[in-house]
mmCIF file of C-alpha atoms in Angstrom:
data_model
loop_
_atom_site.group_PDB
_atom_site.id
_atom_site.type_symbol
_atom_site.label_atom_id
_atom_site.label_comp_id
_atom_site.label_asym_id
_atom_site.label_seq_id
_atom_site.Cartn_x
_atom_site.Cartn_y
_atom_site.Cartn_z
ATOM 1 C CA MET A 194 -45.007 3.103 23.261
ATOM 2 C CA ASN A 195 -42.257 0.566 22.810
ATOM 3 C CA LYS A 196 -38.925 1.820 24.204
ATOM 4 C CA ARG A 197 -36.990 0.174 21.380
ATOM 5 C CA TYR A 198 -38.256 2.647 18.747
ATOM 6 C CA PRO A 199 -36.225 5.655 19.954
ATOM 7 C CA ILE A 200 -33.090 3.495 19.997
ATOM 8 C CA LEU A 201 -33.885 2.194 16.504
ATOM 9 C CA PHE A 202 -34.370 5.735 15.170
ATOM 10 C CA LEU A 203 -31.164 6.882 16.846
ATOM 11 C CA ALA A 204 -29.230 3.975 15.289
ATOM 12 C CA LEU A 205 -30.759 4.727 11.887
ATOM 13 C CA GLY A 206 -29.850 8.411 12.207
ATOM 14 C CA VAL A 207 -26.267 7.619 13.191
ATOM 15 C CA SER A 208 -26.010 5.211 10.229
ATOM 16 C CA VAL A 209 -27.176 7.875 7.769
ATOM 17 C CA ILE A 210 -24.696 10.389 9.188
ATOM 18 C CA ALA A 211 -21.881 7.812 9.001
ATOM 19 C CA ILE A 212 -22.652 6.955 5.370
ATOM 20 C CA ASN A 213 -22.697 10.634 4.440
ATOM 21 C CA ALA A 214 -19.394 11.206 6.242
ATOM 22 C CA ILE A 215 -17.767 8.272 4.463
ATOM 23 C CA SER A 216 -19.243 9.368 1.136
ATOM 24 C CA CYS A 217 -17.228 12.559 1.072
ATOM 25 C CA VAL A 218 -18.397 14.642 -1.862
ATOM 26 C CA SER A 219 -16.407 17.843 -1.913
ATOM 27 C CA ILE A 220 -14.216 20.017 -4.090
ATOM 28 C CA PRO A 221 -10.694 21.229 -3.271
ATOM 29 C CA LYS A 222 -10.445 24.655 -1.652
ATOM 30 C CA GLY A 223 -10.224 27.385 -4.286
ATOM 31 C CA ALA A 224 -11.513 25.162 -7.109
ATOM 32 C CA THR A 225 -14.773 25.822 -8.884
ATOM 33 C CA ALA A 226 -16.670 23.491 -11.161
ATOM 34 C CA VAL A 227 -17.357 24.487 -14.753
ATOM 35 C CA LYS A 228 -20.627 26.364 -15.164
ATOM 36 C CA PRO A 229 -22.372 26.296 -17.543
ATOM 37 C CA PHE A 230 -21.645 22.611 -18.072
ATOM 38 C CA GLU A 231 -23.169 20.720 -20.991
ATOM 39 C CA LYS A 232 -23.784 17.141 -19.898
ATOM 40 C CA ASP A 233 -24.626 15.881 -23.395
ATOM 41 C CA LYS A 234 -21.367 17.223 -24.825
ATOM 42 C CA TYR A 235 -19.409 15.533 -22.007
ATOM 43 C CA LEU A 236 -20.864 12.053 -22.613
ATOM 44 C CA GLY A 237 -18.818 9.561 -24.618
ATOM 45 C CA LYS A 238 -15.294 8.200 -24.466
ATOM 46 C CA TRP A 239 -12.352 9.975 -22.841
ATOM 47 C CA TYR A 240 -8.693 8.913 -22.695
ATOM 48 C CA GLU A 241 -6.800 9.417 -19.458
ATOM 49 C CA ILE A 242 -3.711 11.509 -20.145
ATOM 50 C CA ALA A 243 -2.506 11.844 -16.551
ATOM 51 C CA ARG A 244 -3.624 11.078 -12.995
ATOM 52 C CA MET A 245 -2.634 11.234 -9.391
ATOM 53 C CA ASP A 246 -1.986 7.561 -8.759
ATOM 54 C CA PHE A 247 -4.086 5.615 -6.266
ATOM 55 C CA LYS A 248 -4.706 1.951 -5.544
ATOM 56 C CA PHE A 249 -7.605 1.412 -7.952
ATOM 57 C CA GLU A 250 -5.540 2.601 -10.921
ATOM 58 C CA LYS A 251 -2.159 1.253 -9.866
ATOM 59 C CA ASN A 252 -0.158 -0.208 -12.793
ATOM 60 C CA LEU A 253 -2.771 0.718 -15.403
ATOM 61 C CA ASN A 254 -2.180 2.094 -18.860
ATOM 62 C CA ASN A 255 -4.550 2.505 -21.827
ATOM 63 C CA VAL A 256 -7.088 3.922 -19.365
ATOM 64 C CA THR A 257 -10.394 5.181 -20.728
ATOM 65 C CA ALA A 258 -13.594 6.461 -19.192
ATOM 66 C CA THR A 259 -16.869 6.209 -21.083
ATOM 67 C CA TYR A 260 -19.900 8.135 -19.877
ATOM 68 C CA SER A 261 -23.444 7.391 -21.018
ATOM 69 C CA LEU A 262 -26.868 8.551 -19.911
ATOM 70 C CA LYS A 263 -29.016 6.075 -17.980
ATOM 71 C CA ASP A 264 -32.819 5.940 -18.083
ATOM 72 C CA ASP A 265 -33.071 7.387 -14.569
ATOM 73 C CA GLY A 266 -31.075 10.499 -15.556
ATOM 74 C CA SER A 267 -27.874 9.420 -13.839
ATOM 75 C CA ILE A 268 -24.689 8.771 -15.796
ATOM 76 C CA LYS A 269 -23.133 5.352 -16.283
ATOM 77 C CA VAL A 270 -19.372 5.476 -15.708
ATOM 78 C CA ASP A 271 -17.375 2.728 -17.417
ATOM 79 C CA ASN A 272 -13.663 2.890 -16.558
ATOM 80 C CA ARG A 273 -11.263 0.511 -18.239
ATOM 81 C CA GLY A 274 -7.502 0.046 -18.179
ATOM 82 C CA TYR A 275 -4.805 -2.516 -18.847
ATOM 83 C CA ASN A 276 -2.785 -3.753 -15.857
ATOM 84 C CA TYR A 277 0.663 -4.173 -17.395
ATOM 85 C CA VAL A 278 1.987 -6.063 -14.344
ATOM 86 C CA LYS A 279 -0.777 -8.690 -14.235
ATOM 87 C CA GLN A 280 -1.208 -8.472 -18.023
ATOM 88 C CA GLU A 281 -4.989 -8.229 -17.850
ATOM 89 C CA TRP A 282 -7.755 -5.734 -18.467
ATOM 90 C CA LYS A 283 -9.495 -4.190 -15.486
ATOM 91 C CA GLN A 284 -12.939 -2.613 -15.646
ATOM 92 C CA SER A 285 -15.018 -0.705 -13.093
ATOM 93 C CA VAL A 286 -18.591 0.330 -13.778
ATOM 94 C CA GLY A 287 -20.267 2.906 -11.586
ATOM 95 C CA LYS A 288 -22.707 5.767 -11.644
ATOM 96 C CA ALA A 289 -22.523 9.527 -11.393
ATOM 97 C CA LYS A 290 -25.087 12.074 -10.268
ATOM 98 C CA PHE A 291 -24.984 15.842 -10.199
ATOM 99 C CA VAL A 292 -24.340 17.350 -6.776
ATOM 100 C CA LYS A 293 -26.479 20.396 -7.576
ATOM 101 C CA GLU A 294 -27.801 21.413 -11.001
ATOM 102 C CA SER A 295 -27.009 19.500 -14.183
ATOM 103 C CA ASN A 296 -25.504 22.657 -15.706
ATOM 104 C CA GLU A 297 -22.634 22.594 -13.197
ATOM 105 C CA GLY A 298 -19.704 20.179 -13.672
ATOM 106 C CA ARG A 299 -19.876 19.031 -10.075
ATOM 107 C CA LEU A 300 -20.764 15.367 -9.777
ATOM 108 C CA LYS A 301 -20.571 12.564 -7.278
ATOM 109 C CA VAL A 302 -19.422 9.151 -8.483
ATOM 110 C CA SER A 303 -19.958 5.749 -6.912
ATOM 111 C CA PHE A 304 -18.456 2.376 -7.699
ATOM 112 C CA PHE A 305 -19.370 0.881 -4.319
ATOM 113 C CA GLY A 306 -23.046 1.059 -3.387
ATOM 114 C CA PRO A 307 -23.998 4.125 -1.365
ATOM 115 C CA PHE A 308 -20.449 5.515 -1.156
ATOM 116 C CA TYR A 309 -19.786 8.546 -3.362
ATOM 117 C CA ALA A 310 -16.728 10.648 -4.103
ATOM 118 C CA GLY A 311 -16.414 14.060 -5.702
ATOM 119 C CA TYR A 312 -15.836 14.333 -9.454
ATOM 120 C CA ASN A 313 -15.381 17.973 -10.341
ATOM 121 C CA VAL A 314 -14.850 19.213 -13.882
ATOM 122 C CA ILE A 315 -12.790 22.322 -13.123
ATOM 123 C CA GLU A 316 -11.584 23.126 -16.640
ATOM 124 C CA ILE A 317 -12.820 22.168 -20.098
ATOM 125 C CA ASP A 318 -12.285 23.604 -23.558
ATOM 126 C CA LYS A 319 -15.221 25.003 -25.528
ATOM 127 C CA ASP A 320 -15.373 21.945 -27.813
ATOM 128 C CA TYR A 321 -15.295 19.428 -24.928
ATOM 129 C CA GLN A 322 -12.096 17.797 -26.167
ATOM 130 C CA TYR A 323 -9.921 18.243 -23.048
ATOM 131 C CA ALA A 324 -10.882 18.251 -19.370
ATOM 132 C CA LEU A 325 -9.240 18.765 -15.996
ATOM 133 C CA ILE A 326 -10.954 16.823 -13.209
ATOM 134 C CA ALA A 327 -10.462 17.351 -9.477
ATOM 135 C CA GLY A 328 -11.515 14.808 -6.891
ATOM 136 C CA ASN A 329 -12.521 15.507 -3.294
ATOM 137 C CA ASN A 330 -9.120 16.838 -2.335
ATOM 138 C CA LEU A 331 -5.564 17.358 -3.566
ATOM 139 C CA LYS A 332 -4.932 13.596 -3.769
ATOM 140 C CA TYR A 333 -7.127 13.130 -6.850
ATOM 141 C CA LEU A 334 -6.626 14.777 -10.234
ATOM 142 C CA TRP A 335 -7.087 13.670 -13.834
ATOM 143 C CA ILE A 336 -6.353 15.149 -17.238
ATOM 144 C CA LEU A 337 -8.615 13.705 -19.931
ATOM 145 C CA SER A 338 -8.758 13.994 -23.708
ATOM 146 C CA ARG A 339 -10.999 12.752 -26.506
ATOM 147 C CA ASN A 340 -7.775 11.619 -28.218
ATOM 148 C CA LYS A 341 -4.811 9.623 -26.955
ATOM 149 C CA SER A 342 -2.719 12.770 -26.643
ATOM 150 C CA ILE A 343 -3.148 16.394 -25.661
ATOM 151 C CA PRO A 344 -1.594 19.548 -27.141
ATOM 152 C CA GLU A 345 1.312 20.916 -25.117
ATOM 153 C CA THR A 346 -0.433 24.277 -24.688
ATOM 154 C CA VAL A 347 -3.491 22.631 -23.092
ATOM 155 C CA LYS A 348 -1.267 20.416 -20.948
ATOM 156 C CA GLN A 349 0.648 23.430 -19.610
ATOM 157 C CA GLN A 350 -2.561 25.404 -19.007
ATOM 158 C CA TYR A 351 -4.052 22.534 -16.981
ATOM 159 C CA LEU A 352 -0.846 21.948 -15.019
ATOM 160 C CA LYS A 353 -0.660 25.648 -14.141
ATOM 161 C CA LYS A 354 -4.276 25.635 -12.949
ATOM 162 C CA ALA A 355 -3.740 22.487 -10.854
ATOM 163 C CA GLU A 356 -0.585 23.938 -9.281
ATOM 164 C CA SER A 357 -2.427 27.174 -8.434
ATOM 165 C CA LEU A 358 -4.886 25.063 -6.399
ATOM 166 C CA GLY A 359 -2.066 23.329 -4.515
ATOM 167 C CA TYR A 360 -1.657 20.099 -6.500
ATOM 168 C CA ASP A 361 1.850 18.618 -6.666
ATOM 169 C CA THR A 362 1.855 17.991 -10.411
ATOM 170 C CA ALA A 363 5.335 16.437 -10.228
ATOM 171 C CA THR A 364 3.612 13.325 -8.833
ATOM 172 C CA LEU A 365 1.274 12.905 -11.792
ATOM 173 C CA VAL A 366 1.419 9.566 -13.593
ATOM 174 C CA TRP A 367 1.379 10.118 -17.364
ATOM 175 C CA THR A 368 -0.784 7.351 -18.744
ATOM 176 C CA LYS A 369 0.603 5.336 -21.621
ATOM 177 C CA GLN A 370 -1.926 5.086 -24.445
ATOM 178 C CA ASP A 371 -1.085 2.564 -27.190
#
């Protein structure tokens, strides 16, 4: 037997472990994803009301996320926003897959090949008009709405839930929607 094969398999195994480690798909401690979750009701266009800012959304307003079902059962994620500093539209298209069952609002999203991040629907109203989304950890949080605004009662409910999980909601960026 060729002695290179064990080394090749070891290198392949280490690569798979490294990709999985980089593709951190988790949920913040104490958070639980919505269950039952109705994928078909979640599809469509959402307006970003607020977010924890990070480099891919820096200086963006008029941010939307549109979710549609792909032939392979995964979900197409089409994020779009206007960079008011550069005065240009920015768009990122990715894919989402369910971490476990499709009736649980726990997904993994990728915009960069095999690298996934957690996308956890941790609160949603019964009509699927407003959603609170947690990322992998306390650095990622979004409030979404089917409209360009959100009722104050829903806003306060979502802020209270986020704070109970340890989010610093004072650092949220409130997205301008024209």
